[in-house]
Amino acid sequence: MKTTEVSDPDLFARLLEDLEERSAPTRITPEARDAYAKLTAAMEHHRPPCADDDRFTAGQVLQIEYLARACAECPIRTECGTYAQLAQPTAGFWAGVDYTEGTS
């Protein structure tokens, strides 16, 4: 999967805003904040496949195989997974795991 360098500051700001709006975490600890900072720093250099794809953050995650394949090839999967483990978002597909409430 091809990654895209993110050099447009406005695009990066929109990606971060979108991520924050669609991923209501349940635990905001100092560790989760640090992991989020690392995730957003990684997004400055690589645009993840989920950036403009609502399938990753929909209330009900569909097409699990597609999402898992995209996550498996994502250059920031480690940062994404660390953040998700610490913040425990209540929705979305993070680093190959469905965090939608009621699915685990």
N, CA, C and O atoms as a GROMACS GRO file, in nm:
protein
  416
    1MET      N    1   0.084  -0.117   0.000
    1MET     CA    2   0.000   0.000   0.000
    1MET      C    3   0.088   0.123   0.000
    1MET      O    4   0.186   0.129   0.075
    2LYS      N    5   0.057   0.218  -0.081
    2LYS     CA    6   0.136   0.339  -0.096
    2LYS      C    7   0.103   0.437   0.017
    2LYS      O    8  -0.014   0.458   0.049
    3THR      N    9   0.205   0.497   0.076
    3THR     CA   10   0.182   0.601   0.174
    3THR      C   11   0.212   0.735   0.110
    3THR      O   12   0.286   0.744   0.012
    4THR      N   13   0.154   0.836   0.165
    4THR     CA   14   0.169   0.970   0.110
    4THR      C   15   0.232   1.060   0.214
    4THR      O   16   0.188   1.062   0.329
    5GLU      N   17   0.333   1.133   0.176
    5GLU     CA   18   0.392   1.232   0.266
    5GLU      C   19   0.289   1.341   0.289
    5GLU      O   20   0.224   1.387   0.195
    6VAL      N   21   0.274   1.384   0.413
    6VAL     CA   22   0.181   1.491   0.446
    6VAL      C   23   0.262   1.618   0.465
    6VAL      O   24   0.326   1.637   0.568
    7SER      N   25   0.259   1.705   0.365
    7SER     CA   26   0.336   1.828   0.373
    7SER      C   27   0.248   1.951   0.382
    7SER      O   28   0.296   2.059   0.416
    8ASP      N   29   0.120   1.938   0.354
    8ASP     CA   30   0.026   2.049   0.361
    8ASP      C   31  -0.023   2.064   0.505
    8ASP      O   32  -0.094   1.977   0.554
    9PRO      N   33   0.014   2.174   0.575
    9PRO     CA   34  -0.026   2.188   0.715
    9PRO      C   35  -0.178   2.192   0.733
    9PRO      O   36  -0.228   2.144   0.835
   10ASP      N   37  -0.251   2.248   0.638
   10ASP     CA   38  -0.397   2.250   0.649
   10ASP      C   39  -0.455   2.109   0.640
   10ASP      O   40  -0.548   2.076   0.713
   11LEU      N   41  -0.400   2.029   0.551
   11LEU     CA   42  -0.446   1.891   0.539
   11LEU      C   43  -0.419   1.816   0.668
   11LEU      O   44  -0.504   1.742   0.717
   12PHE      N   45  -0.301   1.834   0.724
   12PHE     CA   46  -0.266   1.766   0.848
   12PHE      C   47  -0.361   1.808   0.960
   12PHE      O   48  -0.407   1.724   1.037
   13ALA      N   49  -0.391   1.936   0.970
   13ALA     CA   50  -0.482   1.985   1.073
   13ALA      C   51  -0.620   1.922   1.057
   13ALA      O   52  -0.684   1.885   1.156
   14ARG      N   53  -0.668   1.910   0.932
   14ARG     CA   54  -0.798   1.848   0.907
   14ARG      C   55  -0.796   1.699   0.944
   14ARG      O   56  -0.894   1.648   1.000
   15LEU      N   57  -0.687   1.631   0.915
   15LEU     CA   58  -0.677   1.489   0.952
   15LEU      C   59  -0.684   1.472   1.103
   15LEU      O   60  -0.753   1.383   1.152
   16LEU      N   61  -0.612   1.556   1.176
   16LEU     CA   62  -0.613   1.546   1.322
   16LEU      C   63  -0.750   1.578   1.379
   16LEU      O   64  -0.799   1.510   1.469
   17GLU      N   65  -0.812   1.682   1.327
   17GLU     CA   66  -0.946   1.720   1.373
   17GLU      C   67  -1.044   1.606   1.349
   17GLU      O   68  -1.125   1.575   1.436
   18ASP      N   69  -1.038   1.546   1.232
   18ASP     CA   70  -1.126   1.435   1.199
   18ASP      C   71  -1.102   1.317   1.292
   18ASP      O   72  -1.197   1.255   1.340
   19LEU      N   73  -0.976   1.286   1.319
   19LEU     CA   74  -0.942   1.176   1.408
   19LEU      C   75  -0.999   1.203   1.547
   19LEU      O   76  -1.057   1.112   1.608
   20GLU      N   77  -0.983   1.324   1.597
   20GLU     CA   78  -1.033   1.357   1.731
   20GLU      C   79  -1.185   1.348   1.738
   20GLU      O   80  -1.240   1.300   1.837
   21GLU      N   81  -1.254   1.394   1.634
   21GLU     CA   82  -1.400   1.393   1.633
   21GLU      C   83  -1.458   1.253   1.629
   21GLU      O   84  -1.562   1.227   1.690
   22ARG      N   85  -1.392   1.162   1.559
   22ARG     CA   86  -1.451   1.030   1.534
   22ARG      C   87  -1.402   0.923   1.629
   22ARG      O   88  -1.439   0.807   1.613
   23SER      N   89  -1.320   0.956   1.726
   23SER     CA   90  -1.261   0.852   1.810
   23SER      C   91  -1.274   0.886   1.957
   23SER      O   92  -1.174   0.918   2.021
   24ALA      N   93  -1.392   0.880   2.011
   24ALA     CA   94  -1.414   0.916   2.150
   24ALA      C   95  -1.348   0.815   2.244
   24ALA      O   96  -1.406   0.709   2.270
   25PRO      N   97  -1.230   0.846   2.294
   25PRO     CA   98  -1.166   0.752   2.385
   25PRO      C   99  -1.234   0.754   2.521
   25PRO      O  100  -1.295   0.855   2.559
   26THR      N  101  -1.225   0.647   2.594
   26THR     CA  102  -1.286   0.641   2.726
   26THR      C  103  -1.186   0.668   2.836
   26THR      O  104  -1.226   0.701   2.948
   27ARG      N  105  -1.057   0.655   2.808
   27ARG     CA  106  -0.956   0.680   2.911
   27ARG      C  107  -0.851   0.776   2.857
   27ARG      O  108  -0.776   0.742   2.766
   28ILE      N  109  -0.847   0.896   2.913
   28ILE     CA  110  -0.743   0.990   2.874
   28ILE      C  111  -0.644   0.999   2.990
   28ILE      O  112  -0.662   1.077   3.083
   29THR      N  113  -0.544   0.919   2.982
   29THR     CA  114  -0.438   0.918   3.083
   29THR      C  115  -0.318   0.991   3.026
   29THR      O  116  -0.312   1.016   2.905
   30PRO      N  117  -0.221   1.026   3.111
   30PRO     CA  118  -0.099   1.086   3.056
   30PRO      C  119  -0.032   0.997   2.952
   30PRO      O  120   0.022   1.047   2.854
   31GLU      N  121  -0.036   0.867   2.972
   31GLU     CA  122   0.022   0.774   2.876
   31GLU      C  123  -0.052   0.778   2.743
   31GLU      O  124   0.009   0.773   2.636
   32ALA      N  125  -0.186   0.786   2.751
   32ALA     CA  126  -0.267   0.794   2.628
   32ALA      C  127  -0.239   0.924   2.555
   32ALA      O  128  -0.231   0.926   2.432
   33ARG      N  129  -0.224   1.034   2.628
   33ARG     CA  130  -0.190   1.162   2.566
   33ARG      C  131  -0.055   1.155   2.496
   33ARG      O  132  -0.038   1.205   2.385
   34ASP      N  133   0.042   1.092   2.562
   34ASP     CA  134   0.175   1.076   2.500
   34ASP      C  135   0.166   0.990   2.373
   34ASP      O  136   0.227   1.022   2.272
   35ALA      N  137   0.089   0.883   2.380
   35ALA     CA  138   0.072   0.796   2.263
   35ALA      C  139   0.003   0.870   2.150
   35ALA      O  140   0.037   0.851   2.034
   36TYR      N  141  -0.094   0.955   2.184
   36TYR     CA  142  -0.163   1.034   2.082
   36TYR      C  143  -0.067   1.132   2.017
   36TYR      O  144  -0.071   1.153   1.896
   37ALA      N  145   0.019   1.192   2.097
   37ALA     CA  146   0.120   1.285   2.043
   37ALA      C  147   0.212   1.212   1.945
   37ALA      O  148   0.247   1.266   1.841
   38LYS      N  149   0.251   1.090   1.979
   38LYS     CA  150   0.336   1.011   1.888
   38LYS      C  151   0.261   0.973   1.761
   38LYS      O  152   0.318   0.975   1.652
   39LEU      N  153   0.133   0.940   1.775
   39LEU     CA  154   0.052   0.906   1.658
   39LEU      C  155   0.039   1.027   1.567
   39LEU      O  156   0.057   1.014   1.446
   40THR      N  157   0.008   1.143   1.622
   40THR     CA  158  -0.007   1.262   1.538
   40THR      C  159   0.125   1.304   1.476
   40THR      O  160   0.127   1.354   1.364
   41ALA      N  161   0.236   1.285   1.548
   41ALA     CA  162   0.368   1.315   1.490
   41ALA      C  163   0.395   1.222   1.371
   41ALA      O  164   0.448   1.266   1.269
   42ALA      N  165   0.360   1.095   1.385
   42ALA     CA  166   0.378   1.001   1.274
   42ALA      C  167   0.292   1.040   1.155
   42ALA      O  168   0.332   1.022   1.040
   43MET      N  169   0.172   1.094   1.184
   43MET     CA  170   0.083   1.136   1.075
   43MET      C  171   0.138   1.259   1.001
   43MET      O  172   0.094   1.287   0.889
   44GLU      N  173   0.230   1.330   1.061
   44GLU     CA  174   0.293   1.442   0.991
   44GLU      C  175   0.378   1.394   0.873
   44GLU      O  176   0.399   1.468   0.777
   45HIS      N  177   0.425   1.271   0.882
   45HIS     CA  178   0.515   1.217   0.780
   45HIS      C  179   0.448   1.116   0.687
   45HIS      O  180   0.489   1.100   0.572
   46HIS      N  181   0.346   1.048   0.737
   46HIS     CA  182   0.279   0.944   0.658
   46HIS      C  183   0.128   0.960   0.672
   46HIS      O  184   0.075   0.970   0.782
   47ARG      N  185   0.062   0.961   0.559
   47ARG     CA  186  -0.084   0.966   0.560
   47ARG      C  187  -0.135   0.822   0.565
   47ARG      O  188  -0.114   0.745   0.471
   48PRO      N  189  -0.201   0.785   0.673
   48PRO     CA  190  -0.248   0.646   0.684
   48PRO      C  191  -0.365   0.618   0.590
   48PRO      O  192  -0.437   0.711   0.552
   49PRO      N  193  -0.386   0.493   0.553
   49PRO     CA  194  -0.494   0.458   0.462
   49PRO      C  195  -0.632   0.493   0.518
   49PRO      O  196  -0.727   0.507   0.442
   50CYS      N  197  -0.643   0.506   0.648
   50CYS     CA  198  -0.772   0.535   0.710
   50CYS      C  199  -0.808   0.683   0.710
   50CYS      O  200  -0.920   0.720   0.747
   51ALA      N  201  -0.715   0.769   0.670
   51ALA     CA  202  -0.732   0.914   0.684
   51ALA      C  203  -0.863   0.967   0.626
   51ALA      O  204  -0.927   1.050   0.690
   52ASP      N  205  -0.902   0.924   0.512
   52ASP     CA  206  -1.024   0.975   0.448
   52ASP      C  207  -1.126   0.865   0.425
   52ASP      O  208  -1.207   0.874   0.332
   53ASP      N  209  -1.124   0.763   0.507
   53ASP     CA  210  -1.210   0.647   0.485
   53ASP      C  211  -1.300   0.627   0.606
   53ASP      O  212  -1.254   0.579   0.711
   54ASP      N  213  -1.426   0.662   0.593
   54ASP     CA  214  -1.520   0.652   0.704
   54ASP      C  215  -1.542   0.509   0.752
   54ASP      O  216  -1.594   0.489   0.862
   55ARG      N  217  -1.504   0.412   0.673
   55ARG     CA  218  -1.523   0.273   0.716
   55ARG      C  219  -1.444   0.241   0.842
   55ARG      O  220  -1.479   0.149   0.915
   56PHE      N  221  -1.337   0.316   0.869
   56PHE     CA  222  -1.256   0.289   0.986
   56PHE      C  223  -1.316   0.346   1.114
   56PHE      O  224  -1.280   0.303   1.224
   57THR      N  225  -1.406   0.440   1.102
   57THR     CA  226  -1.459   0.508   1.220
   57THR      C  227  -1.611   0.507   1.228
   57THR      O  228  -1.669   0.576   1.311
   58ALA      N  229  -1.674   0.432   1.145
   58ALA     CA  230  -1.821   0.426   1.146
   58ALA      C  231  -1.868   0.365   1.278
   58ALA      O  232  -1.794   0.292   1.344
   59GLY      N  233  -1.990   0.396   1.315
   59GLY     CA  234  -2.047   0.340   1.437
   59GLY      C  235  -2.048   0.188   1.436
   59GLY      O  236  -2.034   0.124   1.540
   60GLN      N  237  -2.066   0.132   1.320
   60GLN     CA  238  -2.061  -0.013   1.304
   60GLN      C  239  -1.958  -0.043   1.197
   60GLN      O  240  -1.975  -0.008   1.080
   61VAL      N  241  -1.851  -0.108   1.237
   61VAL     CA  242  -1.743  -0.136   1.144
   61VAL      C  243  -1.785  -0.250   1.051
   61VAL      O  244  -1.828  -0.356   1.097
   62LEU      N  245  -1.771  -0.227   0.921
   62LEU     CA  246  -1.802  -0.326   0.819
   62LEU      C  247  -1.677  -0.354   0.739
   62LEU      O  248  -1.578  -0.282   0.751
   63GLN      N  249  -1.679  -0.456   0.659
   63GLN     CA  250  -1.567  -0.491   0.571
   63GLN      C  251  -1.438  -0.513   0.650
   63GLN      O  252  -1.333  -0.456   0.619
   64ILE      N  253  -1.447  -0.597   0.751
   64ILE     CA  254  -1.335  -0.623   0.842
   64ILE      C  255  -1.210  -0.667   0.766
   64ILE      O  256  -1.100  -0.623   0.799
   65GLU      N  257  -1.224  -0.753   0.666
   65GLU     CA  258  -1.106  -0.802   0.594
   65GLU      C  259  -1.032  -0.688   0.526
   65GLU      O  260  -0.909  -0.682   0.531
   66TYR      N  261  -1.105  -0.598   0.462
   66TYR     CA  262  -1.041  -0.483   0.397
   66TYR      C  263  -0.968  -0.397   0.498
   66TYR      O  264  -0.853  -0.359   0.477
   67LEU      N  265  -1.035  -0.367   0.609
   67LEU     CA  266  -0.975  -0.281   0.710
   67LEU      C  267  -0.850  -0.347   0.770
   67LEU      O  268  -0.748  -0.281   0.790
   68ALA      N  269  -0.858  -0.474   0.799
   68ALA     CA  270  -0.744  -0.545   0.855
   68ALA      C  271  -0.626  -0.544   0.759
   68ALA      O  272  -0.511  -0.528   0.801
   69ARG      N  273  -0.653  -0.563   0.630
   69ARG     CA  274  -0.546  -0.561   0.529
   69ARG      C  275  -0.482  -0.423   0.522
   69ARG      O  276  -0.359  -0.412   0.515
   70ALA      N  277  -0.563  -0.318   0.523
   70ALA     CA  278  -0.510  -0.182   0.518
   70ALA      C  279  -0.426  -0.153   0.641
   70ALA      O  280  -0.320  -0.092   0.631
   71CYS      N  281  -0.471  -0.196   0.757
   71CYS     CA  282  -0.395  -0.175   0.881
   71CYS      C  283  -0.264  -0.253   0.880
   71CYS      O  284  -0.161  -0.204   0.926
   72ALA      N  285  -0.267  -0.373   0.828
   72ALA     CA  286  -0.147  -0.456   0.826
   72ALA      C  287  -0.034  -0.391   0.747
   72ALA      O  288   0.084  -0.412   0.777
   73GLU      N  289  -0.070  -0.312   0.646
   73GLU     CA  290   0.031  -0.249   0.561
   73GLU      C  291   0.059  -0.104   0.600
   73GLU      O  292   0.139  -0.037   0.534
   74CYS      N  293  -0.005  -0.054   0.705
   74CYS     CA  294   0.006   0.087   0.743
   74CYS      C  295   0.140   0.116   0.812
   74CYS      O  296   0.181   0.042   0.901
   75PRO      N  297   0.208   0.223   0.770
   75PRO     CA  298   0.338   0.255   0.829
   75PRO      C  299   0.330   0.310   0.971
   75PRO      O  300   0.432   0.320   1.038
   76ILE      N  301   0.210   0.346   1.018
   76ILE     CA  302   0.199   0.399   1.154
   76ILE      C  303   0.112   0.308   1.242
   76ILE      O  304   0.054   0.354   1.340
   77ARG      N  305   0.104   0.182   1.206
   77ARG     CA  306   0.022   0.087   1.281
   77ARG      C  307   0.065   0.076   1.427
   77ARG      O  308  -0.020   0.067   1.516
   78THR      N  309   0.193   0.076   1.452
   78THR     CA  310   0.242   0.063   1.590
   78THR      C  311   0.192   0.180   1.676
   78THR      O  312   0.141   0.159   1.786
   79GLU      N  313   0.207   0.301   1.625
   79GLU     CA  314   0.164   0.419   1.700
   79GLU      C  315   0.012   0.418   1.721
   79GLU      O  316  -0.037   0.452   1.829
   80CYS      N  317  -0.060   0.378   1.618
   80CYS     CA  318  -0.206   0.370   1.625
   80CYS      C  319  -0.250   0.267   1.730
   80CYS      O  320  -0.337   0.294   1.812
   81GLY      N  321  -0.188   0.151   1.726
   81GLY     CA  322  -0.223   0.045   1.820
   81GLY      C  323  -0.191   0.081   1.964
   81GLY      O  324  -0.268   0.051   2.055
   82THR      N  325  -0.078   0.145   1.985
   82THR     CA  326  -0.041   0.186   2.120
   82THR      C  327  -0.142   0.285   2.175
   82THR      O  328  -0.188   0.272   2.288
   83TYR      N  329  -0.177   0.384   2.093
   83TYR     CA  330  -0.277   0.482   2.136
   83TYR      C  331  -0.410   0.412   2.169
   83TYR      O  332  -0.468   0.438   2.274
   84ALA      N  333  -0.456   0.326   2.082
   84ALA     CA  334  -0.584   0.260   2.103
   84ALA      C  335  -0.583   0.174   2.229
   84ALA      O  336  -0.682   0.173   2.303
   85GLN      N  337  -0.476   0.104   2.254
   85GLN     CA  338  -0.468   0.021   2.375
   85GLN      C  339  -0.477   0.107   2.501
   85GLN      O  340  -0.540   0.068   2.599
   86LEU      N  341  -0.414   0.222   2.497
   86LEU     CA  342  -0.413   0.308   2.615
   86LEU      C  343  -0.541   0.389   2.631
   86LEU      O  344  -0.589   0.406   2.743
   87ALA      N  345  -0.598   0.439   2.522
   87ALA     CA  346  -0.715   0.526   2.529
   87ALA      C  347  -0.847   0.451   2.526
   87ALA      O  348  -0.949   0.503   2.570
   88GLN      N  349  -0.845   0.328   2.475
   88GLN     CA  350  -0.967   0.247   2.464
   88GLN      C  351  -1.081   0.323   2.398
   88GLN      O  352  -1.184   0.347   2.461
   89PRO      N  353  -1.065   0.362   2.270
   89PRO     CA  354  -1.174   0.432   2.201
   89PRO      C  355  -1.299   0.346   2.199
   89PRO      O  356  -1.291   0.223   2.204
   90THR      N  357  -1.414   0.411   2.191
   90THR     CA  358  -1.540   0.337   2.195
   90THR      C  359  -1.594   0.307   2.056
   90THR      O  360  -1.700   0.246   2.042
   91ALA      N  361  -1.521   0.349   1.954
   91ALA     CA  362  -1.566   0.324   1.817
   91ALA      C  363  -1.445   0.320   1.725
   91ALA      O  364  -1.339   0.376   1.755
   92GLY      N  365  -1.463   0.252   1.613
   92GLY     CA  366  -1.361   0.253   1.510
   92GLY      C  367  -1.275   0.130   1.506
   92GLY      O  368  -1.284   0.041   1.590
   93PHE      N  369  -1.193   0.128   1.405
   93PHE     CA  370  -1.103   0.016   1.376
   93PHE      C  371  -0.962   0.072   1.387
   93PHE      O  372  -0.921   0.153   1.304
   94TRP      N  373  -0.888   0.030   1.486
   94TRP     CA  374  -0.757   0.086   1.518
   94TRP      C  375  -0.650  -0.023   1.509
   94TRP      O  376  -0.657  -0.122   1.582
   95ALA      N  377  -0.553  -0.005   1.422
   95ALA     CA  378  -0.440  -0.097   1.411
   95ALA      C  379  -0.484  -0.243   1.397
   95ALA      O  380  -0.422  -0.334   1.453
   96GLY      N  381  -0.590  -0.264   1.323
   96GLY     CA  382  -0.637  -0.400   1.297
   96GLY      C  383  -0.734  -0.455   1.399
   96GLY      O  384  -0.768  -0.574   1.394
   97VAL      N  385  -0.780  -0.372   1.493
   97VAL     CA  386  -0.872  -0.418   1.597
   97VAL      C  387  -0.998  -0.332   1.593
   97VAL      O  388  -0.991  -0.210   1.582
   98ASP      N  389  -1.115  -0.398   1.602
   98ASP     CA  390  -1.243  -0.330   1.605
   98ASP      C  391  -1.272  -0.288   1.750
   98ASP      O  392  -1.292  -0.373   1.837
   99TYR      N  393  -1.275  -0.158   1.774
   99TYR     CA  394  -1.302  -0.104   1.908
   99TYR      C  395  -1.446  -0.058   1.924
   99TYR      O  396  -1.479   0.008   2.023
  100THR      N  397  -1.533  -0.089   1.830
  100THR     CA  398  -1.673  -0.050   1.841
  100THR      C  399  -1.733  -0.116   1.964
  100THR      O  400  -1.719  -0.237   1.984
  101GLU      N  401  -1.802  -0.036   2.047
  101GLU     CA  402  -1.860  -0.091   2.169
  101GLU      C  403  -1.947  -0.211   2.139
  101GLU      O  404  -2.023  -0.212   2.042
  102GLY      N  405  -1.934  -0.313   2.224
  102GLY     CA  406  -2.015  -0.432   2.210
  102GLY      C  407  -1.956  -0.537   2.117
  102GLY      O  408  -2.016  -0.643   2.100
  103THR      N  409  -1.838  -0.510   2.057
  103THR     CA  410  -1.782  -0.610   1.965
  103THR      C  411  -1.672  -0.693   2.030
  103THR      O  412  -1.633  -0.797   1.977
  104SER      N  413  -1.623  -0.649   2.144
  104SER     CA  414  -1.513  -0.725   2.205
  104SER      C  415  -1.563  -0.820   2.311
  104SER      O  416  -1.484  -0.891   2.372
   0.00000   0.00000   0.00000
